[in-house]
Coordinates of C-alpha atoms and ligand atoms in Angstrom, one line a residue:
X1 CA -18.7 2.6 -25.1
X2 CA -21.8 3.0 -23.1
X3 CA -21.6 6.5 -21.8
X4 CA -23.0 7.2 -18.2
X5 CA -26.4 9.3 -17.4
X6 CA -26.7 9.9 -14.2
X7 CA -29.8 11.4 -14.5
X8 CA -32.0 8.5 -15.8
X9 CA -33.9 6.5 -13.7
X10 CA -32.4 2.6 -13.9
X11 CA -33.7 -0.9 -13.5
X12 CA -32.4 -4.2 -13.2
X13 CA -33.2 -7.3 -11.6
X14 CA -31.3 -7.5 -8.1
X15 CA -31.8 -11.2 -7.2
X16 CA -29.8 -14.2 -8.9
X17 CA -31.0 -15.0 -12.4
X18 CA -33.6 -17.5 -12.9
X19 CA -36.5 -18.9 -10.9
X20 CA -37.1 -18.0 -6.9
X21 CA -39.8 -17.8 -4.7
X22 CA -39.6 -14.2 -5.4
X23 CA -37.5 -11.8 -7.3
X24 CA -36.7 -8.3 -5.9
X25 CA -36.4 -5.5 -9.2
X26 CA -34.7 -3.1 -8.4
X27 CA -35.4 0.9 -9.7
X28 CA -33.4 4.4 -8.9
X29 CA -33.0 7.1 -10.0
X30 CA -35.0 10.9 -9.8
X31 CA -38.4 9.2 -11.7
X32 CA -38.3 6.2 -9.7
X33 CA -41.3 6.4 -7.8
X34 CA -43.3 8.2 -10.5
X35 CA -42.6 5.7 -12.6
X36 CA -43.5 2.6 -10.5
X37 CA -47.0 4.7 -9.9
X38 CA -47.9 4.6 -13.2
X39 CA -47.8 0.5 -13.6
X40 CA -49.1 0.3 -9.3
X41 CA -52.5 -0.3 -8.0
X42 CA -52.4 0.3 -4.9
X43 CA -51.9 3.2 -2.6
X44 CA -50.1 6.3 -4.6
X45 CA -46.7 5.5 -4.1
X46 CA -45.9 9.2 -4.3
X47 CA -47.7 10.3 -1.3
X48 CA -45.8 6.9 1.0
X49 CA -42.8 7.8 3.2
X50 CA -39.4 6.8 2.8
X51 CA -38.8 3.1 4.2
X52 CA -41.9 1.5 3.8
X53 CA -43.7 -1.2 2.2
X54 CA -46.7 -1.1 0.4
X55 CA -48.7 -4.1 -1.3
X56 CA -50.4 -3.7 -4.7
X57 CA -51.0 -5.1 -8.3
X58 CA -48.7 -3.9 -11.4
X59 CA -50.9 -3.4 -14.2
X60 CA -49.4 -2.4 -17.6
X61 CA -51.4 1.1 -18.4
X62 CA -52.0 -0.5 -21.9
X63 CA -53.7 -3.8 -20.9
X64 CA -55.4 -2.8 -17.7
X65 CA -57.7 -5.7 -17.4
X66 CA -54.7 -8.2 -16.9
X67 CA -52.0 -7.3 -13.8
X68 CA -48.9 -8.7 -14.4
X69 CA -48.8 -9.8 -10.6
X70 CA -49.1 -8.3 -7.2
X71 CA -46.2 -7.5 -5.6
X72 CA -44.9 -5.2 -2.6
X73 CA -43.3 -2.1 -3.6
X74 CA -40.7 -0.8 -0.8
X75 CA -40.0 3.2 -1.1
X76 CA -36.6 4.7 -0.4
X77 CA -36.4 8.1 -0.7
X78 CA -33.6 10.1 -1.4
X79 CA -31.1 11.1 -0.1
X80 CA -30.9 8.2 2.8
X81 CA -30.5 5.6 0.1
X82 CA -28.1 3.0 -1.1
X83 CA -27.6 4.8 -4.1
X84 CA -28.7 8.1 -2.6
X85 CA -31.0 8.6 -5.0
X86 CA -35.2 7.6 -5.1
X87 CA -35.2 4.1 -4.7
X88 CA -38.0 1.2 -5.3
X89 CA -37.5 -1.8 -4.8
X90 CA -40.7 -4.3 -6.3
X91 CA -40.4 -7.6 -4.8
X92 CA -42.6 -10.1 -7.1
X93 CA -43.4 -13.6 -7.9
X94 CA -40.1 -15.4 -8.9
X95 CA -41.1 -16.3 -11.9
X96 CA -38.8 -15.4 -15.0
X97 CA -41.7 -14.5 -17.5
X98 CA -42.9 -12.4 -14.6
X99 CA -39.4 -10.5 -14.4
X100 CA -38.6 -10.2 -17.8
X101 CA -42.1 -8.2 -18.4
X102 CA -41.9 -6.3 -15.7
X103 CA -38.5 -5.1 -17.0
X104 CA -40.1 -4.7 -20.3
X105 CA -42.7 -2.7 -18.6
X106 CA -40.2 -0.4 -16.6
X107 CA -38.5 0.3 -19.6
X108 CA -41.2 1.2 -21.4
X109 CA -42.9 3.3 -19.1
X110 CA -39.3 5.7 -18.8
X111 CA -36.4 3.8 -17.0
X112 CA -33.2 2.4 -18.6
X113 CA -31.6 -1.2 -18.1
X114 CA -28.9 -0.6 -15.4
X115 CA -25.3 -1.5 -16.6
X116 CA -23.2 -3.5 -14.6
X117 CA -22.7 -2.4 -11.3
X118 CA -24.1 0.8 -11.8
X119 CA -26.4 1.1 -8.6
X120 CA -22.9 1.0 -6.8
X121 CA -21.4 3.3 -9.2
X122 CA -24.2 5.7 -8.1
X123 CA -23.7 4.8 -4.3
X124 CA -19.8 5.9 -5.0
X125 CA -20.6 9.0 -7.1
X126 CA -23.2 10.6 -4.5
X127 CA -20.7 10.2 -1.8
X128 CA -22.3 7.1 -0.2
X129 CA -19.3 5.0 -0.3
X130 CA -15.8 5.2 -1.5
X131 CA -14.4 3.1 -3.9
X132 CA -12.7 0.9 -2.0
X133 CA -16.1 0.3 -0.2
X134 CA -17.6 -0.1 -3.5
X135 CA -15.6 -2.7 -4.3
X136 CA -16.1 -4.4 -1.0
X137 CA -20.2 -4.9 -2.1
X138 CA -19.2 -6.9 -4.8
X139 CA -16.8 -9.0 -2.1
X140 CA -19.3 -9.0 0.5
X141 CA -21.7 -10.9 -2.3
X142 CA -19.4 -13.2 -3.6
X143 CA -17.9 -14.4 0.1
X144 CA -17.9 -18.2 0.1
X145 CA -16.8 -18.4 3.6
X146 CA -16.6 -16.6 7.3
X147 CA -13.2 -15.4 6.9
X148 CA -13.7 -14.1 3.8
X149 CA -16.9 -12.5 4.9
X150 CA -15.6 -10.6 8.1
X151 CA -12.6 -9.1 5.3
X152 CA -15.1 -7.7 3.1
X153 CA -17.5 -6.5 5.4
X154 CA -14.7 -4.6 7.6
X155 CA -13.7 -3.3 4.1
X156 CA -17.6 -2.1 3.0
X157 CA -17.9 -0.9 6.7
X158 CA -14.8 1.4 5.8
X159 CA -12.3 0.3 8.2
X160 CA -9.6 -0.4 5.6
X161 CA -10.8 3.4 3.8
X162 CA -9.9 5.0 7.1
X163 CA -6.8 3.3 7.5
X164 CA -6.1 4.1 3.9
X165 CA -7.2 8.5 5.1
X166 CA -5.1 8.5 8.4
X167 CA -1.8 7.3 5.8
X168 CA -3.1 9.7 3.5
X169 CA -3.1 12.7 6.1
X170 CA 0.2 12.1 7.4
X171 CA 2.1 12.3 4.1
X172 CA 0.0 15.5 3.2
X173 CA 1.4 16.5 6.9
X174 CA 4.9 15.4 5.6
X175 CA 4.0 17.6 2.4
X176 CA 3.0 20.4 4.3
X177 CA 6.1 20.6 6.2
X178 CA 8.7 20.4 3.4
X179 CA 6.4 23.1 1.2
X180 CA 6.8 25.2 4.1
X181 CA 10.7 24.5 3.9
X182 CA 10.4 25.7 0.2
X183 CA 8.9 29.0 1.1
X184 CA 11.2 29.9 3.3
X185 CA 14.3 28.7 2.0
X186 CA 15.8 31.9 1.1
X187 CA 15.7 33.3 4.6
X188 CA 17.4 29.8 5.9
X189 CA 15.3 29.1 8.5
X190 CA 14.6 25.2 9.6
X191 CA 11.4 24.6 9.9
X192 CA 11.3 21.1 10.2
X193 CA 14.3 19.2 10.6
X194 CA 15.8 16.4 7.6
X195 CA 16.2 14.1 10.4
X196 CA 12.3 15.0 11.7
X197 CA 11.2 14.1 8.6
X198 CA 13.2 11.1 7.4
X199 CA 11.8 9.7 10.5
X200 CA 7.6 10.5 9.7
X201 CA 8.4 9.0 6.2
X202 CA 10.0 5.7 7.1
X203 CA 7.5 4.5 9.8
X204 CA 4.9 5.9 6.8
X205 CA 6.8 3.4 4.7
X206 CA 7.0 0.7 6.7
X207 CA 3.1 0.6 7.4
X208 CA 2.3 0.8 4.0
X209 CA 5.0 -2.1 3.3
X210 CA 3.3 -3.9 6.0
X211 CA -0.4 -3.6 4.9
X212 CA 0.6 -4.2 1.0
X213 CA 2.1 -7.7 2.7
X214 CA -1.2 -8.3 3.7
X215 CA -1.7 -9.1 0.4
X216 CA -1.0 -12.6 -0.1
X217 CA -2.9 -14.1 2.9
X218 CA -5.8 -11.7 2.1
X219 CA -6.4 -12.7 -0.9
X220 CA -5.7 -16.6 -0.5
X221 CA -8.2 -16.0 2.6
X222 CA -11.0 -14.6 -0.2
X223 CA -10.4 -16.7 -3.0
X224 CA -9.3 -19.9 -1.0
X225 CA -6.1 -21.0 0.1
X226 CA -4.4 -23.3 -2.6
X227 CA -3.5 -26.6 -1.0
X228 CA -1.9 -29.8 -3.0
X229 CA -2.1 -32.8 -1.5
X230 CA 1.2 -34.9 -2.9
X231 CA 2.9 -37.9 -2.4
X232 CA 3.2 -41.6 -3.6
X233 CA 0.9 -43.5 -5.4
X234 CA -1.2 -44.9 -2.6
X235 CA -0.2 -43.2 -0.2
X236 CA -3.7 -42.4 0.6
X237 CA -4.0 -39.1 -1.2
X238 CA -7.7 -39.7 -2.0
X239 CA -8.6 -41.3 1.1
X240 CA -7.4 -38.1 2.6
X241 CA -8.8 -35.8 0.7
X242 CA -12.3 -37.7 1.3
X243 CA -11.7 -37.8 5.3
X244 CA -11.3 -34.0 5.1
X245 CA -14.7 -34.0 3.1
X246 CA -16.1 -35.5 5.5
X247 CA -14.7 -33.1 8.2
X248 CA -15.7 -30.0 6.6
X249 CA -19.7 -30.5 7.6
X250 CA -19.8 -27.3 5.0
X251 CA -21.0 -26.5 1.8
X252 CA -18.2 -28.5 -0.6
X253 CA -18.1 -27.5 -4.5
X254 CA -16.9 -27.6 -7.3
X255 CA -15.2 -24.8 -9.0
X256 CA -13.7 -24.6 -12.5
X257 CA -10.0 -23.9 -11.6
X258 CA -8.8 -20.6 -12.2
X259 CA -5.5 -20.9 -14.1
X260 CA -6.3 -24.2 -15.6
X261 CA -9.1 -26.7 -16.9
X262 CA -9.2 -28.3 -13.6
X263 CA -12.0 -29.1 -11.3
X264 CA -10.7 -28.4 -7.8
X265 CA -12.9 -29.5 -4.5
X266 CA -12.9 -26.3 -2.0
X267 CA -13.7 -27.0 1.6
X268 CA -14.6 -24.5 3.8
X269 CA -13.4 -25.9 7.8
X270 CA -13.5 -23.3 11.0
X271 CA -14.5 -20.3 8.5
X272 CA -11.7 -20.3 5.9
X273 CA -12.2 -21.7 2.7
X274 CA -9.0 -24.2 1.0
X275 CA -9.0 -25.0 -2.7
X276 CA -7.7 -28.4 -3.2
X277 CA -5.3 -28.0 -6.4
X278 CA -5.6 -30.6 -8.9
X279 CA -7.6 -33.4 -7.2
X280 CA -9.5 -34.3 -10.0
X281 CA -7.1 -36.5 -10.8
X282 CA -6.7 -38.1 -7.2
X283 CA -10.0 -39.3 -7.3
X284 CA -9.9 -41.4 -10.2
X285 CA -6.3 -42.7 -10.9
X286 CA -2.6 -42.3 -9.9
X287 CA -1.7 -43.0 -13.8
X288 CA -0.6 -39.6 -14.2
X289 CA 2.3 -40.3 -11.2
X290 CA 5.3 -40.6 -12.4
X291 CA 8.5 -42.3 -11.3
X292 CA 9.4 -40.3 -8.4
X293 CA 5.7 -40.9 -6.7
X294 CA 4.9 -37.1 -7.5
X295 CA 5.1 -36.0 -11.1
X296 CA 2.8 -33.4 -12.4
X297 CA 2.3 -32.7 -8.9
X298 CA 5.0 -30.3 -9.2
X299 CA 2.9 -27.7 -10.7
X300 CA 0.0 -28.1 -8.1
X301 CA 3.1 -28.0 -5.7
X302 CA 4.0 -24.3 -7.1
X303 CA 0.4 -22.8 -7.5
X304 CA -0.1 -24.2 -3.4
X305 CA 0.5 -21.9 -0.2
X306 CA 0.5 -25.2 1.8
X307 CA 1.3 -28.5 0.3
X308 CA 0.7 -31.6 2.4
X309 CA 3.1 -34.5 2.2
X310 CA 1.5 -37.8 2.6
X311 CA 4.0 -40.7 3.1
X312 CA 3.5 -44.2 4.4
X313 CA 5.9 -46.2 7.2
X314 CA 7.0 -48.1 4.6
X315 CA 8.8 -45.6 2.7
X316 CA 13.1 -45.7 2.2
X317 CA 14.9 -43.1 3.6
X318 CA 16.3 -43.2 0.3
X319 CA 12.9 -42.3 -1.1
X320 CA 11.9 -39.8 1.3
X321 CA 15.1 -37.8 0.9
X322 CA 14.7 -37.5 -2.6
X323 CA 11.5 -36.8 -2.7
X324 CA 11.9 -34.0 0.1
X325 CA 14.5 -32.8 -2.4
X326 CA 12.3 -32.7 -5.1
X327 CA 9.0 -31.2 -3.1
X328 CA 11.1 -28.7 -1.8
X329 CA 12.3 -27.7 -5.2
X330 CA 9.2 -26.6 -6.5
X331 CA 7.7 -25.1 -3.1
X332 CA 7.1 -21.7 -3.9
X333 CA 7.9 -18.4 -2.0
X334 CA 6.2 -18.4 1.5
X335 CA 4.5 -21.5 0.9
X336 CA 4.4 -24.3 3.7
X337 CA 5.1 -28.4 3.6
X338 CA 3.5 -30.0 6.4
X339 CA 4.6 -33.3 6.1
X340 CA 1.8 -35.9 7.7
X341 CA 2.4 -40.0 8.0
X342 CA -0.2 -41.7 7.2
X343 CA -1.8 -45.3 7.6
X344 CA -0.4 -44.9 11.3
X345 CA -3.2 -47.2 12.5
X346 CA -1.0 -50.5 11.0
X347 CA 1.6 -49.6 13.4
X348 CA 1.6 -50.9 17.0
X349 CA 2.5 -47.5 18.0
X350 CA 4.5 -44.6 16.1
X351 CA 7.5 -45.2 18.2
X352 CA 7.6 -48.8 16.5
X353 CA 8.3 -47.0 13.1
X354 CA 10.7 -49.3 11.1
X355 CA 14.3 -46.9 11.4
X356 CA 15.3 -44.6 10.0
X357 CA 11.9 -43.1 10.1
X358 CA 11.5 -43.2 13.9
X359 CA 14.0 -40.7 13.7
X360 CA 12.3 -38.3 11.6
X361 CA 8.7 -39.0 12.9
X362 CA 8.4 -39.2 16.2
X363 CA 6.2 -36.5 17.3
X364 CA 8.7 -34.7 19.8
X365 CA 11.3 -34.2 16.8
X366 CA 12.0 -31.0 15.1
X367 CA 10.9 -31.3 11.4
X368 CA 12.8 -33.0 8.8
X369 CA 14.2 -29.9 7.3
X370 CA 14.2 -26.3 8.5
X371 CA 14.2 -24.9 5.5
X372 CA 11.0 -24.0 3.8
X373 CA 9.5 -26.4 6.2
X374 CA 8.3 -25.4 10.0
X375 CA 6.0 -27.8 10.5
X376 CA 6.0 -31.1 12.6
X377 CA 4.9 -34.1 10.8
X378 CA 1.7 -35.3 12.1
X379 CA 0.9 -38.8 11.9
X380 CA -2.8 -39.8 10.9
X381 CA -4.4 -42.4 9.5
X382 CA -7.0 -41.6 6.6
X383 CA -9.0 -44.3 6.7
X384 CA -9.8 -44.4 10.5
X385 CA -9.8 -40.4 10.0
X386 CA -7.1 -40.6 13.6
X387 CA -5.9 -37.0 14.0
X388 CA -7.8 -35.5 10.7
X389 CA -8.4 -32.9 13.8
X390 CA -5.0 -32.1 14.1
X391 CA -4.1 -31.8 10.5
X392 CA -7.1 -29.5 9.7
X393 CA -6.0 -27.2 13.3
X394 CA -2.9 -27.5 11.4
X395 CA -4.0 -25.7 8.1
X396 CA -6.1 -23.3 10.0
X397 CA -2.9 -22.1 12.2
X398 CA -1.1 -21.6 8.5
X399 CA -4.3 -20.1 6.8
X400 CA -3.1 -16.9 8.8
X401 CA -6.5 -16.1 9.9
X402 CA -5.4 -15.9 13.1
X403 CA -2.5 -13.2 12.6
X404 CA -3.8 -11.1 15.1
X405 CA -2.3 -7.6 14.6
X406 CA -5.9 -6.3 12.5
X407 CA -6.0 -9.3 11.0
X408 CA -9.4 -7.6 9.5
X409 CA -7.7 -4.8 7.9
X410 CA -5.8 -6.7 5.1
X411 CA -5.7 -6.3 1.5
X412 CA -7.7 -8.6 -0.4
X413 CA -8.2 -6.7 -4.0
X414 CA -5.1 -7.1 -6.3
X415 CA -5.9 -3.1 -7.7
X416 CA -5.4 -2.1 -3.8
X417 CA -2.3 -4.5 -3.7
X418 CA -0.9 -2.4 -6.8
X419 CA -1.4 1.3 -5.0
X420 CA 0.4 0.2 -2.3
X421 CA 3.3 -1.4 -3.6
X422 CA 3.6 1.7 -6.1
X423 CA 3.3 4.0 -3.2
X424 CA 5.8 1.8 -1.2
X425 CA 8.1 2.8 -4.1
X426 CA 7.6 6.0 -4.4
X427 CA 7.8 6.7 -0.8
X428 CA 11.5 4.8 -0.4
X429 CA 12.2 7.8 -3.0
X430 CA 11.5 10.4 -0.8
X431 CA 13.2 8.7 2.3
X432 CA 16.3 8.6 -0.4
X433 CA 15.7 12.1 -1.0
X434 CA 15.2 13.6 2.4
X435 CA 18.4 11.2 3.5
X436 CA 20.9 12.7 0.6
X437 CA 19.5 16.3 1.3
X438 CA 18.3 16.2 -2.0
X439 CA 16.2 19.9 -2.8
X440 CA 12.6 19.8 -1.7
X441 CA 11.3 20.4 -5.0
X442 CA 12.8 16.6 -6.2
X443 CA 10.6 15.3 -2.6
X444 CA 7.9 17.0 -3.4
X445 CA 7.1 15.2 -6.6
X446 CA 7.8 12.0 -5.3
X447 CA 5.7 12.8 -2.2
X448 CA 2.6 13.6 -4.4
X449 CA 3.2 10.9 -6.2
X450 CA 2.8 8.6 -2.6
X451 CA -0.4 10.8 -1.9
X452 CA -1.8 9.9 -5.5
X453 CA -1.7 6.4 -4.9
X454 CA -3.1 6.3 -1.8
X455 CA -6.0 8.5 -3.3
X456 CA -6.7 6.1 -5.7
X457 CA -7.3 3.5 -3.3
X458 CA -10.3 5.2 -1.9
X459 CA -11.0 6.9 -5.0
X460 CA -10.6 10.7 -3.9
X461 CA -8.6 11.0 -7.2
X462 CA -10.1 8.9 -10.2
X463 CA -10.4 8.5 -13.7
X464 CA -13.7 6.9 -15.7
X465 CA -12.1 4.4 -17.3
X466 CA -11.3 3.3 -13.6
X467 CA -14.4 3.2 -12.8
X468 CA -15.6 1.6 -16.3
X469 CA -12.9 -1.2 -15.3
X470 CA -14.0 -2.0 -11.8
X471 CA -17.6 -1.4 -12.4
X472 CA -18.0 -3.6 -15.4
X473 CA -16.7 -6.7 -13.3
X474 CA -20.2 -6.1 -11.1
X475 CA -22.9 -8.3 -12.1
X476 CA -26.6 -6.4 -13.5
X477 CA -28.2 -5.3 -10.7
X478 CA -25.6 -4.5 -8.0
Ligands
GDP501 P1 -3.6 -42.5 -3.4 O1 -3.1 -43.3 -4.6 O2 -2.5 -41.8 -2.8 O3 -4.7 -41.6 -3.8 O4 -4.0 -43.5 -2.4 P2 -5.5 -44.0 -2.0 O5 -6.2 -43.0 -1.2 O6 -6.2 -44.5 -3.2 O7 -5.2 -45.2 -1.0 C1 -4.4 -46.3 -1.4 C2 -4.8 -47.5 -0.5 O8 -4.4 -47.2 0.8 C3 -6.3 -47.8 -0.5 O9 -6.5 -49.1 -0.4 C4 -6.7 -47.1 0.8 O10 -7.8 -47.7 1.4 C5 -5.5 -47.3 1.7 N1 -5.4 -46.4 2.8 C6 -5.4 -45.0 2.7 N2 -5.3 -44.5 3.9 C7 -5.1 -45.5 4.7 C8 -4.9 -45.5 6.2 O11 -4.8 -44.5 6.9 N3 -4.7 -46.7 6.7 C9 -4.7 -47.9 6.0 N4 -4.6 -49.0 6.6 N5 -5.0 -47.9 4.7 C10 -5.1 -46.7 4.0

C-alpha cells in the first residue's frame, strides 16, 4: 500500500479528465511555489503574495526555446489555504497533450502524483476540515440536483459537524458526572442523581435516534429517490414516464443502475432528483408483463420509496383488488403507493367512472387502503399531460424535502448512518445501566463507547485505514 508523505509537494490535474477550454493543475505542498518557478516565465512567483494571479509561459528548463504554453499561475500561500499548505494552482490550455506534459514536467522538476483525494486528506490533517466535512467535498462535487446540493454544502459548511460536537459534549458532560460519582463513592455522597441522569441520556438517545433516521430520506435525496412506475400493460406507463420528461425542463440522464444492469431515466423536478427504476423496459415493450399486469415489477416495486400505480377506468374491481394485493405485498418498509387513474380525458367527467370505481376514485374519497398507502388517487391523463402538475407536487410532498424540522442537517453518508445507529445502541446500554443502578464502572464503558462513535463521525478519533477507505473513493485531484 501507498504509504502517505506529507511532506512532498503533490500534483494532479483538478478539472474533469479530457479536453476543456482550460484545465486548472493543481500543486501543494512546502515546494510548491519553488517548484512552479523553476518551469515559469513570468514574474518570480516567489516574491507574489498569497491570492493572486499572475500570467506567464511554462518552459521546461531543458528545452527552453519551446514553452509548453502560457498559462496563469494563481498563488496561495500557506497557511490560509484549502489544503493549508503552499498552494498553486496553473490554469492552462485544455488541451490533454498539454496536461499530461505539464504533469510530466512537475514531476520531474520535484513534485509527486497526488493519490486519490489526497488534497482533501491534507485539508483534514492540517485541521482545515473534519472528516465529515471532507467527505461533504466529494458530495458537494458529485450533487446532481438542488436538494442534494443544499445537504452537502450545510455538511462541508460544518453544520452537521457541530451538531455531531454539541452531542458529543453532552455525553462527555454525562461522563463527567458519573466519573465524579466513582470518585466519591466511598464517602456516599450523590452527586448527580440516577434519575438526573437517566433523564440527560434518553433525550441524548432520542436525538441521535432521530438524526440516524434521517438516513433514509437523506440519502434517497442524494442519490435519487427510487420511483417504479407499475401497472397494466397499457396502462400508459410509457406515456407517463415521457409526460414527466417533458415536465422536468432539467437535465435528464441516463445512469447505469446501481444494483442491476439496468438503465434507469433520473429526473430532476423542483430541485430533487427521482430515479425511475426499471424503465428501460417501459419504453420498448410490455413483453416482460406477466399475467397479473405487473410481473417483474415486483422487484422495481421493492427497490422503490414511492411506487406509482397507473390504472385505467376500465379496470374490474376484481383486477384492481388483486393487484392492490399483490403491489402491496412487495411495497417495502416506509415506501409510498400513490395510486393515479389515468386516460381520464375519455371520460365525460371522473364522477361518470363506470362503478365500482367511482367509489374508489372520486377525488374527495379516502384512499383505497390505509395501509401502506396515504395517498389520494389522482386522476390524470398522460397523453394530454392533465394534472402531471399534481402528480409531480405529489412526489415532491413524499420526497421529504420539505420535512422542515433541519431538514438540512440529515444524514446522507451510509459510514455516518453506521456511527449513529452503533452509538444509538450503545447509548440504550447506558440508559439500561443507569435505570437498573448498575455500578458506574459497567456505564462508563458503554458511555465511552457512545463518545467513540460520535468521534468518528467528525474524525477526532481515527484510524489510517479510515482514512485510506474514504479517501481512496475521491477522484485524482480533489
Ligand atoms: P404501457 O404499456 O403501460 O407503457 O402503456 P403506453 O404508455 O404504451 O400506452 C398504451 C396506449 O395508451 C397508447 O396507445 C397510449 O397512447 C395510450 N395512452 C396512454 N395514456 C393515455 C391517456 O392519458 N389517454 C388516452 N386516451 N390514451 C392514453
Amino acid at each position: 500500500m501507498y504509504q502517505y508523505n506529507d511532506s512532498d509537494t503533490i500534483c494532479a490535474i483538478s478539472t474533469a479528465p479530457g479536453c476543456g477550454g482550460i484545465a486548472v493543475i493543481r500543486v501543494s505542498g512546502p515546494d510548491a511555489i519553488s517548484i512552479i518557478n523553476k518551469i515559469w516565465r513570468g514574474k518570480p512567483l516567489s516574491s507574489v503574495g498569497t491570492h493572486t494571479a499572475h500570467l506567464g509561459t511554462i518552459t521546461d528548463p531543458e528545452n527552453p526555446t519551446e514553452p509548453l504554453d502560457s498559462g496563469v499561475a494563481t498563488v496561495f500561500r500557506a497557511p490560509g489555504t484549502f489544503t493549508g499548505e503552499d498552494v498553486v494552482e496553473i490554469s492552462v490550455h485544455g488541451s490533454v497533450w498539454i496536461q499530461r506534459e505539464l504533469i510530466n514536467l512537475l514531476i520531474r522538476t520535484g513534485c509527486r502524483l497526488a493519490q486519490p483525494g489526497e488534497f482533501t486528506r491534507r485539508a483534514f490533517a492540517n485541521g482545515k476540515l473534519d472528516l465529515a466535512q471532507a467527505e461533504a467535498v466529494a458530495d458537494v462535487i458529485a450533487a446532481t440536483s438542488r436538494s442534494a446540493h443544499r445537504l452537502a454544502s450545510s455538511q462541508m459548511r460544518g453544520d452537521f459537524s457541530k451538531r455531531i460536537g454539541t452531542l458529543r459534549e453532552k455525553l462527555i458532560e454525562i461522563a463527567s458526572l458519573l466519573e465524579l460519582e466513582l470518585d466519591f463513592s466511598e464517602e456516599d455522597v450523590e452527586f448527580a442523581s440516577r434519575i438526573h441522569l437517566a433523564e440527560l441520556a434518553k433525550n441524548l438517545h432520542t436525538e441521535i435516534s432521530s438524526l440516524a433516521a434521517t438516513f433514509s430520506t437523506g440519502s434517497a435525496l442524494k442519490n435519487g429517490i427510487p420511483v417504479a412506475i407499475v401497472g397494466e400493460p397499457n396502462a400508459g406507463k410509457s406515456t407517463l414516464l415521457n409526460a414527466l420528461l417533458n415536465e422536468s425542463r432539467a437535465i435528464v440522464s441516463d445512469i447505469p443502475g446501481t444494483t442491476r444492469d439496468t438503465v434507469e431515466d433520473t429526473i430532476e423536478i423542483d430541485g430533487v432528483m427521482y430515479r425511475f427504476i426499471d424503465t428501460a423496459g417501459l419504453r420498448e415493450t410490455s413483453d416482460h408483463v406477466e399475467n397479473l399486469g405487473i410481473g417483474r415489477s415486483f422487484e422495481a416495486i421493492e427497490r422503490a420509496r414511492i411506487v406509482i400505480w397507473l390504472v385505467t377506468p376500465d379496470i374490474s374491481q376484481e383486477k384492481l383488488t388483486e393487484l392492490h394485493t399483490e403491489i402491496k405485498k412487495h411495497l417495502a418498509e416506509g415506501a409510498t403507493l400513490l395510486t393515479v387513474l389515468n386516460k381520464t380525458d375519455l371520460l365525460a367527467s371522473p364522477t361518470d367512472l363506470p362503478h365500482p370505481l367511482q367509489n374508489i376514485f372520486t377525488e374527495s374519497q379516502e384512499p383505497v387502503t390505509t395501509e401502506k398507502s396515504t395517498q389520494r388517487p389522482i386522476l390524470i391523463s398522460a397523453s394530454t399531460g392533465h394534472n402531471i402538475d399534481r402528480l409531480t407536487q405529489a412526489l415532491h410532498t413524499l420526497s421529504g424535502t420539505n420535512d422542515s424540522a433541519g431538514a438540512d442537517l440529515m444524514v446522507t453518508n451510509a459510514r455516518h448512518y453506521e456511527a449513529l445507529t452503533l452509538a444509538a445502541e450503545s447509548l440504550a446500554r447506558v440508559l439500561d445501566g443507569l435505570r437498573a443502578n448498575l455500578s458506574g464502572d459497567f456505564i462508563a464503558q458503554d458511555l465511552r463507547e457512545t463518545i467513540h462513535h460520535l468521534s468518528a463521525i467528525t474524525g477526532t478519533i481515527t484510524t489510517t485505514d479510515l482514512l485510506t477507505s474514504i479517501f481512496q473513493n475521491f477522484c485524482i485531484g480533489k
